[in-house]
Coordinates of N, CA and C in Angstrom, one line a residue:
M1 N 89.7 119.8 109.4 CA 89.9 119.4 107.2 C 88.9 120.0 107.5
K2 N 88.2 120.5 106.4 CA 87.0 121.2 105.9 C 86.4 120.7 104.5
L3 N 84.9 119.6 105.0 CA 84.7 118.7 103.8 C 83.8 118.8 103.4
T4 N 82.8 119.2 102.5 CA 81.3 119.6 102.0 C 80.6 118.6 102.9
E5 N 79.3 118.5 103.1 CA 77.9 117.9 103.7 C 78.0 116.6 102.6
E6 N 78.1 117.3 101.7 CA 77.9 115.7 100.2 C 79.5 115.2 100.2
T7 N 80.4 115.5 101.1 CA 81.2 114.5 100.8 C 81.0 113.8 102.3
L8 N 81.1 114.6 103.4 CA 80.6 113.4 104.6 C 79.7 112.9 104.8
D9 N 77.9 112.9 103.0 CA 77.5 112.4 103.3 C 78.4 111.3 102.7
A10 N 78.8 111.0 102.0 CA 79.2 109.8 100.8 C 80.3 108.8 101.3
I11 N 80.9 109.5 102.4 CA 81.9 108.4 103.1 C 81.0 108.0 104.5
T12 N 80.2 109.1 104.8 CA 78.9 108.0 106.0 C 78.2 107.0 105.0
E13 N 78.0 107.2 104.3 CA 77.2 105.7 103.0 C 78.0 104.9 102.5
D14 N 79.0 105.6 102.4 CA 81.0 104.9 101.6 C 80.4 103.2 103.0
L15 N 80.3 104.1 104.7 CA 81.4 103.4 105.7 C 79.9 103.0 106.4
Q16 N 78.7 103.3 105.8 CA 77.4 102.0 105.9 C 77.4 100.9 104.6
Q17 N 77.8 101.0 103.9 CA 78.2 99.8 102.6 C 78.9 99.2 102.6
G18 N 79.6 99.4 104.3 CA 80.8 98.2 104.2 C 81.7 98.4 103.6
H19 N 82.2 99.6 102.5 CA 83.4 100.1 101.5 C 84.4 100.7 103.0
N20 N 85.5 100.7 102.0 CA 86.8 101.3 102.8 C 87.2 102.6 102.7
P21 N 86.3 103.8 103.3 CA 87.3 105.6 102.8 C 88.6 105.6 102.9
F22 N 89.2 105.9 102.3 CA 90.7 106.2 102.6 C 90.7 108.1 102.0
L23 N 91.6 108.5 103.0 CA 91.1 110.3 103.1 C 92.7 110.2 102.8
A24 N 93.1 110.9 101.6 CA 94.5 111.9 102.0 C 94.5 113.3 102.1
G25 N 95.7 113.8 102.9 CA 95.9 115.8 102.2 C 96.6 115.3 103.4
P26 N 96.9 116.8 103.5 CA 98.7 117.5 104.4 C 98.6 116.2 105.6
V27 N 99.6 116.9 106.3 CA 99.7 115.7 108.0 C 98.6 116.8 108.6
G28 N 98.5 116.9 109.4 CA 97.5 117.2 110.4 C 96.4 118.5 110.0
V29 N 95.8 117.9 109.2 CA 94.2 118.4 108.6 C 93.6 117.2 109.6
G30 N 93.2 116.7 110.2 CA 92.5 116.3 110.8 C 91.4 115.6 110.0
K31 N 91.9 114.5 108.8 CA 91.9 113.6 108.7 C 90.2 111.9 109.3
S32 N 91.7 112.3 110.3 CA 91.1 111.0 112.1 C 90.1 111.8 112.3
E33 N 90.5 113.1 113.1 CA 88.9 113.5 113.6 C 87.8 113.6 112.6
V34 N 87.8 113.6 111.2 CA 86.9 114.0 110.1 C 85.7 111.8 110.6
L35 N 86.4 111.3 110.6 CA 86.2 110.2 110.6 C 85.9 109.9 112.3
T36 N 86.3 109.6 113.1 CA 85.7 110.2 114.2 C 84.6 110.1 114.3
Q37 N 84.3 112.0 113.7 CA 83.0 112.1 113.2 C 81.8 111.8 112.9
I38 N 82.4 111.3 111.6 CA 81.4 110.7 110.9 C 81.0 109.5 112.1
T39 N 81.5 108.6 113.0 CA 82.0 107.3 112.9 C 80.4 107.7 114.2
E40 N 80.7 108.5 115.1 CA 79.6 109.3 115.7 C 78.4 110.1 115.5
R41 N 78.7 109.9 114.2 CA 76.6 110.6 113.7 C 76.0 109.1 113.8
L42 N 76.8 108.3 113.3 CA 76.5 106.8 113.4 C 75.8 105.8 114.3
G43 N 76.3 107.2 115.5 CA 75.8 106.6 116.4 C 77.5 105.2 117.8
G44 N 78.4 105.2 116.6 CA 79.1 104.5 116.5 C 80.3 104.3 117.6
T45 N 81.4 103.6 117.8 CA 82.6 103.7 118.4 C 83.3 103.9 117.3
C46 N 84.8 104.9 117.2 CA 86.0 104.4 116.1 C 87.1 104.3 116.9
F47 N 88.3 103.9 116.3 CA 89.3 103.2 117.2 C 89.9 103.3 116.2
V48 N 91.6 104.8 116.3 CA 92.1 105.2 115.6 C 93.6 103.8 115.6
V49 N 94.1 103.6 114.5 CA 95.6 102.8 114.5 C 95.7 103.7 114.0
D50 N 97.3 104.4 114.8 CA 98.7 104.6 114.2 C 98.9 103.6 114.0
C51 N 99.2 103.7 112.4 CA 99.9 102.8 111.3 C 101.5 103.5 111.5
G52 N 102.2 104.4 112.2 CA 103.3 105.0 112.5 C 104.0 104.1 113.0
L53 N 103.2 103.8 114.4 CA 103.6 102.9 114.7 C 104.3 101.6 114.9
M54 N 103.4 101.1 113.6 CA 103.6 99.3 113.1 C 104.4 99.3 112.9
S55 N 106.0 98.2 113.5 CA 106.7 97.7 113.1 C 106.8 96.8 112.3
T56 N 106.4 96.3 113.0 CA 106.2 94.5 112.5 C 105.0 94.0 111.6
K57 N 104.5 93.1 110.6 CA 103.7 93.1 110.5 C 102.8 92.1 111.5
E58 N 103.9 91.6 111.9 CA 102.8 90.5 113.5 C 102.3 92.0 114.1
D59 N 102.1 93.1 114.3 CA 101.1 93.9 114.5 C 100.3 93.9 114.5
F60 N 100.0 93.5 112.9 CA 98.5 93.1 111.8 C 98.1 91.6 112.1
T61 N 99.0 90.9 111.9 CA 98.5 89.6 111.7 C 98.1 89.2 112.9
G62 N 98.7 90.0 114.1 CA 98.2 89.3 115.7 C 99.5 87.7 115.6
V63 N 99.8 87.3 114.6 CA 100.3 85.6 114.5 C 102.2 85.7 114.8
R64 N 102.6 85.1 116.3 CA 103.4 85.2 116.5 C 104.0 83.8 117.2
T65 N 105.9 83.3 116.4 CA 106.6 82.7 117.6 C 107.1 82.8 118.9
R66 N 106.7 81.4 119.4 CA 108.0 81.2 120.9 C 108.4 79.7 121.0
K67 N 109.1 79.5 121.5 CA 109.9 78.7 121.7 C 108.7 77.3 122.7
A68 N 108.4 76.5 121.7 CA 107.5 75.8 122.7 C 108.1 75.1 124.1
E69 N 107.2 74.8 124.9 CA 107.6 74.7 126.6 C 108.4 73.3 126.9
S70 N 107.6 72.8 126.2 CA 107.9 70.8 126.4 C 108.0 69.9 124.7
P71 N 108.8 70.5 123.5 CA 108.0 69.6 122.6 C 107.7 68.2 122.7
A72 N 107.2 67.2 121.9 CA 107.3 66.2 121.7 C 108.6 65.3 120.7
P73 N 108.7 64.5 121.0 CA 110.2 64.4 120.1 C 109.4 64.1 118.9
G74 N 110.6 65.2 117.2 CA 109.5 65.0 116.3 C 108.9 66.4 116.1
D75 N 108.2 67.0 117.2 CA 108.1 68.0 117.0 C 108.2 69.4 117.2
P76 N 107.9 70.4 115.8 CA 108.6 71.7 116.3 C 108.8 72.7 117.5
E77 N 110.1 73.1 117.9 CA 110.6 74.0 118.1 C 109.8 75.0 118.8
H78 N 109.4 75.2 117.8 CA 109.2 76.5 118.7 C 107.4 76.2 117.5
E79 N 106.9 77.6 118.3 CA 104.6 77.6 117.8 C 104.2 78.8 118.2
Q80 N 103.4 78.6 117.1 CA 102.3 79.9 116.9 C 101.5 80.1 118.4
Y81 N 101.4 81.4 118.6 CA 100.1 81.7 119.1 C 100.2 83.1 118.5
F82 N 98.7 83.7 119.0 CA 97.9 84.9 118.1 C 97.7 85.8 120.0
V83 N 98.3 86.9 119.1 CA 98.1 88.0 120.0 C 98.2 89.5 118.9
P84 N 97.4 89.9 118.6 CA 97.0 91.3 118.0 C 97.3 92.1 117.9
H85 N 97.9 93.3 117.7 CA 97.8 94.7 118.1 C 97.1 94.7 118.5
V86 N 97.3 95.6 120.5 CA 96.6 96.5 121.2 C 94.7 96.9 121.0
D87 N 94.6 97.8 120.2 CA 94.3 98.1 119.4 C 93.2 97.4 118.4
L88 N 93.9 96.9 117.5 CA 92.5 96.3 117.0 C 92.8 94.9 118.1
A89 N 92.9 94.9 118.5 CA 91.3 93.8 119.6 C 91.4 94.9 120.7
R90 N 91.7 95.6 121.3 CA 90.3 96.5 121.3 C 88.9 96.8 120.5
A91 N 88.9 96.8 119.9 CA 88.0 97.0 117.9 C 86.9 96.1 118.4
I92 N 87.8 94.5 118.2 CA 87.5 93.7 117.5 C 86.7 93.8 119.1
R93 N 86.9 93.3 120.9 CA 86.3 92.6 121.7 C 85.0 94.0 121.4
H94 N 85.5 95.7 121.2 CA 83.9 95.9 120.9 C 83.2 96.4 120.9
A95 N 82.9 95.4 119.2 CA 82.7 94.9 118.6 C 81.9 93.3 118.8
N96 N 82.5 93.2 119.1 CA 81.6 91.8 119.6 C 80.6 91.7 120.9
A97 N 81.5 92.6 121.3 CA 80.1 93.2 122.4 C 79.0 94.3 122.2
N98 N 79.3 94.1 121.5 CA 78.4 96.1 120.3 C 78.0 95.4 119.5
P99 N 77.1 94.1 118.9 CA 76.8 94.1 118.3 C 76.7 94.8 116.5
D100 N 75.2 95.8 117.3 CA 74.2 96.6 117.6 C 74.7 97.9 117.0
E101 N 76.1 97.7 117.0 CA 76.9 99.5 117.1 C 77.7 99.0 115.6
T102 N 77.5 100.6 114.8 CA 78.6 100.6 114.1 C 80.3 100.8 114.4
V103 N 81.5 99.8 114.3 CA 82.3 99.4 115.1 C 84.0 100.7 113.9
V104 N 84.5 101.6 113.6 CA 85.3 101.7 112.7 C 86.5 102.1 113.1
V105 N 87.1 100.5 112.3 CA 88.6 101.0 112.3 C 89.3 102.0 111.5
V106 N 90.3 102.8 112.0 CA 91.5 103.6 110.4 C 92.5 102.9 111.0
L107 N 93.2 102.9 109.8 CA 94.3 102.5 110.1 C 94.9 103.8 109.9
D108 N 95.5 105.1 110.9 CA 96.4 105.9 110.6 C 97.5 106.2 110.2
E109 N 97.2 107.2 109.4 CA 99.0 107.7 108.5 C 99.7 105.8 107.7
I110 N 98.3 105.2 106.7 CA 99.1 104.2 106.5 C 100.4 104.2 105.2
N111 N 100.1 104.8 104.9 CA 101.2 105.6 104.0 C 102.8 106.0 104.7
R112 N 102.8 105.4 106.2 CA 104.2 105.7 106.7 C 104.8 105.1 106.8
V113 N 104.0 103.2 106.2 CA 105.0 102.7 107.0 C 105.7 102.2 106.0
D114 N 107.2 102.1 106.2 CA 108.6 101.6 105.4 C 108.4 99.7 104.9
D115 N 107.7 99.9 105.8 CA 108.3 97.7 105.1 C 107.1 97.4 104.4
P116 N 107.5 97.0 103.2 CA 106.3 95.8 102.6 C 105.8 95.0 103.9
G117 N 106.3 94.1 104.7 CA 106.0 93.0 104.8 C 104.5 93.8 105.9
V118 N 104.8 95.5 106.1 CA 103.8 95.4 107.3 C 102.6 96.4 106.3
T119 N 102.8 96.6 105.1 CA 101.7 97.2 104.4 C 101.2 96.2 104.4
N120 N 101.3 94.8 103.3 CA 100.5 94.3 102.7 C 100.3 93.2 103.9
A121 N 100.1 93.2 104.6 CA 99.8 92.2 106.8 C 98.4 93.6 106.4
A122 N 98.8 94.8 106.8 CA 97.9 96.5 106.7 C 96.8 96.0 105.9
T123 N 96.7 95.9 104.1 CA 96.6 95.4 103.3 C 95.5 94.6 103.6
A124 N 96.1 93.1 104.2 CA 95.1 92.3 103.9 C 93.8 91.9 105.1
V125 N 94.2 93.4 106.4 CA 93.0 93.7 107.7 C 91.9 93.9 106.5
F126 N 92.2 94.9 105.9 CA 90.9 95.4 104.3 C 90.4 94.2 103.8
L127 N 90.9 93.6 103.1 CA 90.4 92.5 101.9 C 90.5 91.2 102.4
Q128 N 90.9 90.1 103.1 CA 90.4 90.1 103.7 C 89.0 89.7 105.7
R129 N 89.1 91.0 106.0 CA 88.5 91.4 106.7 C 88.5 90.1 108.0
R130 N 90.0 90.4 108.6 CA 90.5 89.6 109.8 C 91.7 90.2 109.8
V131 N 92.0 89.9 111.3 CA 93.5 90.5 112.2 C 94.2 88.9 112.2
G132 N 94.7 88.0 111.4 CA 95.3 86.8 111.8 C 94.1 85.3 111.8
D133 N 94.1 85.0 112.6 CA 92.7 83.8 113.0 C 91.6 84.4 113.1
T134 N 91.6 86.1 113.8 CA 90.1 86.6 114.2 C 89.8 87.1 113.7
P135 N 88.4 87.0 112.4 CA 87.4 87.6 111.6 C 87.1 89.0 112.3
L136 N 87.0 89.7 111.5 CA 86.5 90.8 112.0 C 85.2 90.8 112.3
P137 N 84.1 91.3 113.1 CA 82.7 91.4 112.9 C 82.3 92.0 112.0
K138 N 80.8 91.6 111.5 CA 80.0 91.9 110.7 C 80.3 93.5 110.8
N139 N 79.7 94.1 112.5 CA 79.8 95.4 112.6 C 80.7 96.5 111.7
V140 N 81.9 95.8 112.3 CA 83.0 96.1 112.0 C 83.5 97.0 110.5
R141 N 84.1 98.0 110.0 CA 83.9 99.3 109.3 C 85.5 99.1 108.8
M142 N 85.8 99.2 108.5 CA 87.8 99.7 107.8 C 88.2 101.2 107.1
S143 N 88.4 101.9 107.1 CA 88.2 102.7 107.0 C 90.2 103.4 106.8
A144 N 91.2 104.4 106.2 CA 92.9 104.8 106.5 C 92.8 105.8 106.0
T145 N 93.7 106.5 106.0 CA 94.2 107.9 106.0 C 95.4 108.0 105.3
G146 N 96.4 109.4 104.8 CA 97.9 109.0 104.3 C 97.8 110.3 104.2
N147 N 99.0 110.7 104.1 CA 99.5 112.1 103.5 C 99.9 112.2 102.1
V148 N 99.4 113.4 102.0 CA 99.8 113.3 100.7 C 101.6 114.3 100.4
H149 N 102.1 114.7 101.7 CA 102.7 115.4 101.5 C 104.1 115.8 103.2
G150 N 105.4 115.2 103.3 CA 105.0 115.2 104.8 C 104.9 113.5 105.4
H151 N 106.0 113.3 106.1 CA 106.2 111.9 106.4 C 105.7 110.1 105.6
V152 N 105.9 110.8 104.4 CA 105.7 109.7 103.0 C 106.4 109.4 103.1
V153 N 106.3 107.8 102.6 CA 107.3 106.8 102.6 C 107.7 106.8 100.8
D154 N 109.2 107.5 100.8 CA 109.7 107.5 99.1 C 109.8 105.8 98.8

C-alpha cells in the first residue's frame, strides 16, 4: 500500500493521540503492514489480530462459562471464567511488561466478521478499552483494517 508521507504522519499522530485509525482498501495491498511499520516508527510493537478467525464474541470478551465443579445447593450449575483470545492476551501482557512502549493492536479485516455479536464485541474493545474484565493498558493503541472489495460480508 503506497501512502504519502503526509498520510503516514496523520496516522502516526492519530495513534499517538489515542485515536483508532481505520484503514480500508482492496485485499492484500498491505494495510496491516503499514500499521506495523508505523508502530515500529514509534518504537513500539504491533499485534495483528485476524478477525476472520474470530468465530465467537467470547474471542473478544474473553468471558466463557463452564460447569461449576461442585456448586453448593442453590448456586448456579455454571460459572464464568475469563480467557481472552491468545493474540489479545499477548498484547496486554506485552503492554503491561513494557509500559513506556507504544503497543498497537490491529483488528485485521474486521469487516470479514459475519456475526453481529462478534462485531459488537470487537467494537466494544475499541470503545470501552477493555477485553472482558481486563482494561487495556494506557500504552495500548487500537486500529483496524477492512476490505473494500472481496471478503466483504454483505
